[in-house]
mmCIF file of C-alpha atoms and ligand atoms in Angstrom:
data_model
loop_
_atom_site.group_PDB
_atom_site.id
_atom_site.type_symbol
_atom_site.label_atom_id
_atom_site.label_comp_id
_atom_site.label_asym_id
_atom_site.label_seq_id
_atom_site.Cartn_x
_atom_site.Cartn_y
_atom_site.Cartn_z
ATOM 1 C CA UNK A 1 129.586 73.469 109.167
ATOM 2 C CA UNK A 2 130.505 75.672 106.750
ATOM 3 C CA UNK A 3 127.121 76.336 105.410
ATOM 4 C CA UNK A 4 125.965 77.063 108.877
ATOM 5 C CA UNK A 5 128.394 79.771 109.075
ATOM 6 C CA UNK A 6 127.073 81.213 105.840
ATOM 7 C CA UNK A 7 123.611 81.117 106.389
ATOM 8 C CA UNK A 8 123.754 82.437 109.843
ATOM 9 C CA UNK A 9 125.519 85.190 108.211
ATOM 10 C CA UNK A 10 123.234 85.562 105.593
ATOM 11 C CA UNK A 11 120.735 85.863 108.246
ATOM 12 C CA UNK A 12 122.393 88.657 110.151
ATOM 13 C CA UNK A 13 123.092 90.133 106.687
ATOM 14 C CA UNK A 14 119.596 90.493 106.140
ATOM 15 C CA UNK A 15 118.382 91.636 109.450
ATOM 16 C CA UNK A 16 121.133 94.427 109.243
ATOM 17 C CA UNK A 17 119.328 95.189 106.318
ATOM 18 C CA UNK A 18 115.989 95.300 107.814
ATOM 19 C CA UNK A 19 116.822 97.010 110.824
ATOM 20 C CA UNK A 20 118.130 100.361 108.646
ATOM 21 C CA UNK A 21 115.574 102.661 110.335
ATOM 22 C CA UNK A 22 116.262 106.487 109.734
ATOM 23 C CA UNK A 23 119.742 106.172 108.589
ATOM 24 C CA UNK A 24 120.596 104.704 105.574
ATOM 25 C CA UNK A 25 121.731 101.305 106.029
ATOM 26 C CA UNK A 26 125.596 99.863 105.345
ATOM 27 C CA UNK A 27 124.552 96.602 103.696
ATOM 28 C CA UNK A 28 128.220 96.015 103.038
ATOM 29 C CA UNK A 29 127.109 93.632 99.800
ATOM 30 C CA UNK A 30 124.321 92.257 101.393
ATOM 31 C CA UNK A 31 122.087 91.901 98.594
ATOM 32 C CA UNK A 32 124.277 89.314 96.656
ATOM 33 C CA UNK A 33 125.654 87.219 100.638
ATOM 34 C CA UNK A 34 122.150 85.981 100.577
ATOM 35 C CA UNK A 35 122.407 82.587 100.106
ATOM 36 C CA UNK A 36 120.019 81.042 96.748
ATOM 37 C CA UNK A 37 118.056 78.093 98.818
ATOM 38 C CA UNK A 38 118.828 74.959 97.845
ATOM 39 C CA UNK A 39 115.035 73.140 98.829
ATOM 40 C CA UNK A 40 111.298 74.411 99.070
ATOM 41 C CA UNK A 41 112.213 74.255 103.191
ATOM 42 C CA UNK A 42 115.190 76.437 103.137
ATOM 43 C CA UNK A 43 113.229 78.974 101.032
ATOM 44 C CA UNK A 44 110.552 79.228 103.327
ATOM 45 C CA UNK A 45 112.567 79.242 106.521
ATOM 46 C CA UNK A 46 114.432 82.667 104.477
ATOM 47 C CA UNK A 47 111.136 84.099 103.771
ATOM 48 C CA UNK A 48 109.953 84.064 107.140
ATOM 49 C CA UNK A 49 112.998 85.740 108.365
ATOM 50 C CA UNK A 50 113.451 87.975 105.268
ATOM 51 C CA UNK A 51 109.643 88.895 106.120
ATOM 52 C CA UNK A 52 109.880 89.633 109.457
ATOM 53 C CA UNK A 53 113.522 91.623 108.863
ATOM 54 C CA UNK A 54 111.604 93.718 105.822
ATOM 55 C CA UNK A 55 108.625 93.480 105.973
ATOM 56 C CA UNK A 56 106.726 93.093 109.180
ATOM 57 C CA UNK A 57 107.474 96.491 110.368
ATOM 58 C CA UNK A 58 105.034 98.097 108.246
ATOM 59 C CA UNK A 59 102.530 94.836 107.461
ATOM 60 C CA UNK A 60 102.663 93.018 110.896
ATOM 61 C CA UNK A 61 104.739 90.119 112.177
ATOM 62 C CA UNK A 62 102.017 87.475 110.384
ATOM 63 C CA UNK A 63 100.593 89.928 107.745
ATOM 64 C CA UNK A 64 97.754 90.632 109.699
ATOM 65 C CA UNK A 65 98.387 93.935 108.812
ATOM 66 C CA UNK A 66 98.871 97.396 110.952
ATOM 67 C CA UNK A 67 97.391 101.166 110.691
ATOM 68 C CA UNK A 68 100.784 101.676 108.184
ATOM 69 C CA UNK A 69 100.240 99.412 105.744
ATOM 70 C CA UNK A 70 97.574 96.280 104.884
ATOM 71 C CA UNK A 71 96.913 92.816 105.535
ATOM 72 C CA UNK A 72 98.870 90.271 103.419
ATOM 73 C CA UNK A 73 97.378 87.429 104.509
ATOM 74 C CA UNK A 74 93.929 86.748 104.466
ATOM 75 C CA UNK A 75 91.090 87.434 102.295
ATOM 76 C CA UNK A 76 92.020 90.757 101.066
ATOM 77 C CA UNK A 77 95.585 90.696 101.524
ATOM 78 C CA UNK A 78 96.490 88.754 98.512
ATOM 79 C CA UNK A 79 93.795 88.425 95.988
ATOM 80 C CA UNK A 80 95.319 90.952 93.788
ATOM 81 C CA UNK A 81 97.430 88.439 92.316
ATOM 82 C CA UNK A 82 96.141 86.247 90.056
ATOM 83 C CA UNK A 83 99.638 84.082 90.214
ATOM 84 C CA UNK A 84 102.572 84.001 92.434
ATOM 85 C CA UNK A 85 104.767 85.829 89.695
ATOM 86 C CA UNK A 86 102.422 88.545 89.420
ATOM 87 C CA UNK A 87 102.707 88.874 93.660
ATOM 88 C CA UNK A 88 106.255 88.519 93.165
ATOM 89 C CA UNK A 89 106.404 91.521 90.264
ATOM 90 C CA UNK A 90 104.801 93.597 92.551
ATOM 91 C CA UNK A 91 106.572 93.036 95.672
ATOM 92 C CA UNK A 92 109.871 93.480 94.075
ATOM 93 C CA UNK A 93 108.823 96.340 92.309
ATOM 94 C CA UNK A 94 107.223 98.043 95.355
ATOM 95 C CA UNK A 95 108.195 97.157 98.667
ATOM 96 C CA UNK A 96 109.749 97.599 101.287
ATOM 97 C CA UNK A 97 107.706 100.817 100.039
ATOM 98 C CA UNK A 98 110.215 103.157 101.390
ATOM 99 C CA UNK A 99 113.421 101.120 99.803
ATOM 100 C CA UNK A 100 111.630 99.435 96.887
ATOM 101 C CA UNK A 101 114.338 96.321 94.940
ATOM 102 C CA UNK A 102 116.770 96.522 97.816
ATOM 103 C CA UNK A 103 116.320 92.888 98.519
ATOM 104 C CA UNK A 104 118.057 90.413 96.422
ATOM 105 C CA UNK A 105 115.905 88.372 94.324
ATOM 106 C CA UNK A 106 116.654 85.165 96.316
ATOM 107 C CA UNK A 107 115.035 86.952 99.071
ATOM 108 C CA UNK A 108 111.968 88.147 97.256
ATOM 109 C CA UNK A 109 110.950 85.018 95.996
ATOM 110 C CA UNK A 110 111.929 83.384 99.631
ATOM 111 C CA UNK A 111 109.256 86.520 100.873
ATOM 112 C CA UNK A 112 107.023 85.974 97.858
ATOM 113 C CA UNK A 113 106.539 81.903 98.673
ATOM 114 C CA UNK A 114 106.308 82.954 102.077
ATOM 115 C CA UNK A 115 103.475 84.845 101.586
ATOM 116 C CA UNK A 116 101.878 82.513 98.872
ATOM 117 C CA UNK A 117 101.932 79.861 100.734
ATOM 118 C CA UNK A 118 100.461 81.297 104.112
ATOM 119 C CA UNK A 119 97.476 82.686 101.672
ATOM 120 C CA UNK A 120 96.977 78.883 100.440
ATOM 121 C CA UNK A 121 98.809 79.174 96.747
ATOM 122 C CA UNK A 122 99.861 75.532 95.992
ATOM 123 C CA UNK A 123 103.519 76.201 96.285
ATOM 124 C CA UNK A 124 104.635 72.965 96.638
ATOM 125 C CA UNK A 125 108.475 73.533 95.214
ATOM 126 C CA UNK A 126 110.716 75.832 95.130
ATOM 127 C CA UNK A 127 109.274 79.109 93.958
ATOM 128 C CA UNK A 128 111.078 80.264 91.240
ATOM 129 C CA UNK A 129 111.051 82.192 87.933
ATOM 130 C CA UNK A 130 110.434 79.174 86.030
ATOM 131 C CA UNK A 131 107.442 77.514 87.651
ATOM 132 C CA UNK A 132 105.680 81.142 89.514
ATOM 133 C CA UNK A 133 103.278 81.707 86.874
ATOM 134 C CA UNK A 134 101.956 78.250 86.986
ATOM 135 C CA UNK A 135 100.885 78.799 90.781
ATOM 136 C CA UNK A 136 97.650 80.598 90.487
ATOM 137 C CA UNK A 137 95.067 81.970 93.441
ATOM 138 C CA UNK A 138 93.538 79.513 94.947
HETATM 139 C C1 HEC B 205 107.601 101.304 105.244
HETATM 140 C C2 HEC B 205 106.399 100.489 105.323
HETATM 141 C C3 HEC B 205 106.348 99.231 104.449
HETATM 142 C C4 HEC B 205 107.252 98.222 104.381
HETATM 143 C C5 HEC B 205 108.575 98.079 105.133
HETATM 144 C C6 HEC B 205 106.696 97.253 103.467
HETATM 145 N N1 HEC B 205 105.496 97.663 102.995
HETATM 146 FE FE1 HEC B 205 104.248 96.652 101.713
HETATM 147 N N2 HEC B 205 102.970 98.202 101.728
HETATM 148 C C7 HEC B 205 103.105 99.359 102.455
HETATM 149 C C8 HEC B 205 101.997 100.257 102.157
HETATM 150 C C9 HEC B 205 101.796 101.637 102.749
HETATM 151 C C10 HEC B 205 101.186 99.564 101.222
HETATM 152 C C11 HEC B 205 99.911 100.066 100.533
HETATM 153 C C12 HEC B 205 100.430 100.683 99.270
HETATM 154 C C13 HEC B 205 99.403 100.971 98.270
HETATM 155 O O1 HEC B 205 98.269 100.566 98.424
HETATM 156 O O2 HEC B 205 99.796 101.613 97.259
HETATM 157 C C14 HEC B 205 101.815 98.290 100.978
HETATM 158 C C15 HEC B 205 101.302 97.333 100.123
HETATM 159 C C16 HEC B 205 101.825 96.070 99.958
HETATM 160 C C17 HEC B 205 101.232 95.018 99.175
HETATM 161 C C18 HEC B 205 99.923 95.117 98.414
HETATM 162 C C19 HEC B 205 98.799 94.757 99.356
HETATM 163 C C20 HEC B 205 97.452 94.863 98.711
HETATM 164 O O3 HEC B 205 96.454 94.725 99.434
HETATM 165 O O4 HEC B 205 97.362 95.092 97.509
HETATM 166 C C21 HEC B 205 102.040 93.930 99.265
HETATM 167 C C22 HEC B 205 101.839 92.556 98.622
HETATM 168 C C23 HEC B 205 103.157 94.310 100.105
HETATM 169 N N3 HEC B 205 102.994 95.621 100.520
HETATM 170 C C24 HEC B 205 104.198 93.483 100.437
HETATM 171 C C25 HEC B 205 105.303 93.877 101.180
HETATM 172 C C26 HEC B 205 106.446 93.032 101.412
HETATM 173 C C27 HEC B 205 106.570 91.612 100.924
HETATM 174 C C28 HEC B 205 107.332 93.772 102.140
HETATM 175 C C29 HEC B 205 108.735 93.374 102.574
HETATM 176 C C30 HEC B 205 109.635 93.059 101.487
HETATM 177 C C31 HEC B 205 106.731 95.065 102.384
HETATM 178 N N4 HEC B 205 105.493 95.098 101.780
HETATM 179 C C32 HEC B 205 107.325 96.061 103.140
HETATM 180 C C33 HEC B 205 104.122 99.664 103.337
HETATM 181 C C34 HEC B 205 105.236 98.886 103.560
#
């Protein structure tokens, strides 16, 4: 019960984040309330909602892309990226482009498999700093 708590937390932590708009956000700490994933299927689930809090207001709720900024998913989106550590350098490096590294890195590799995985990178576990730059393009 007590993990639900956190996690739903967690959650709103990150939306809060997300949400910031115009005026700089309070995050309160949120970077390090984000709870590390324990499996391959709590990582995902984070990523989605870590996308879609960060992410899909520029790209597009499924990456498909919008007039701001380009596809991530699909031929073009990805292909830069010759493994998912490289896609994960550049993401935490550069994006959200107008708050670049204001994610915590729990959530950019959560965003990173995300996005790996709906552009067909074998990410079978947990994506993580050890195994990312053994997952290459497909
Ligand atoms: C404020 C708008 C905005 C937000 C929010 C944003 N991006 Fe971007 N993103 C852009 C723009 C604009 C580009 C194109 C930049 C360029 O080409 O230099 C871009 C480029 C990218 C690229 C490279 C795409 C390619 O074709 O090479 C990736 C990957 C990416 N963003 C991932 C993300 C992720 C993941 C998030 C959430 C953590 C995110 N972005 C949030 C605006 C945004």
């Amino acid at each position: 019960m007590r993990f639900v708590l956190l996690s739903v937390m967690s959650l709103w932590a990150v939306v809060a984040v997300g949400c910031g708009g115009g005026k700089p956000a309070e995050t309160g700490g949120a970077k390090s309330d984000v709870k590390e994933p324990a499996t391959l299927e709590e990582q995902m689930a984070l990523g989605e909602k870590a996308y879609g809090a960060a992410c899909a207001s520029c790209h597009g709720a499924s990456g498909e892309g919008k007039a701001k900024a380009p596809a991530l998913v699909g031929p073009k989106g990805f292909d830069d990226y010759k493994t998912a550590k490289d896609a994960f350098d550049y993401i935490k490096g550069n994006m959200p482009s107008d708050k670049p590294t204001s994610l915590s890195d729990a959530e950019y590799w959560a965003i990173t498999a995300y996005l790996a995985k709906k552009n067909n990178y074998p990410v079978d576990k947990k994506l993580d700093a050890g195994n990312a730059a053994g997952i290459k393009r497909p």
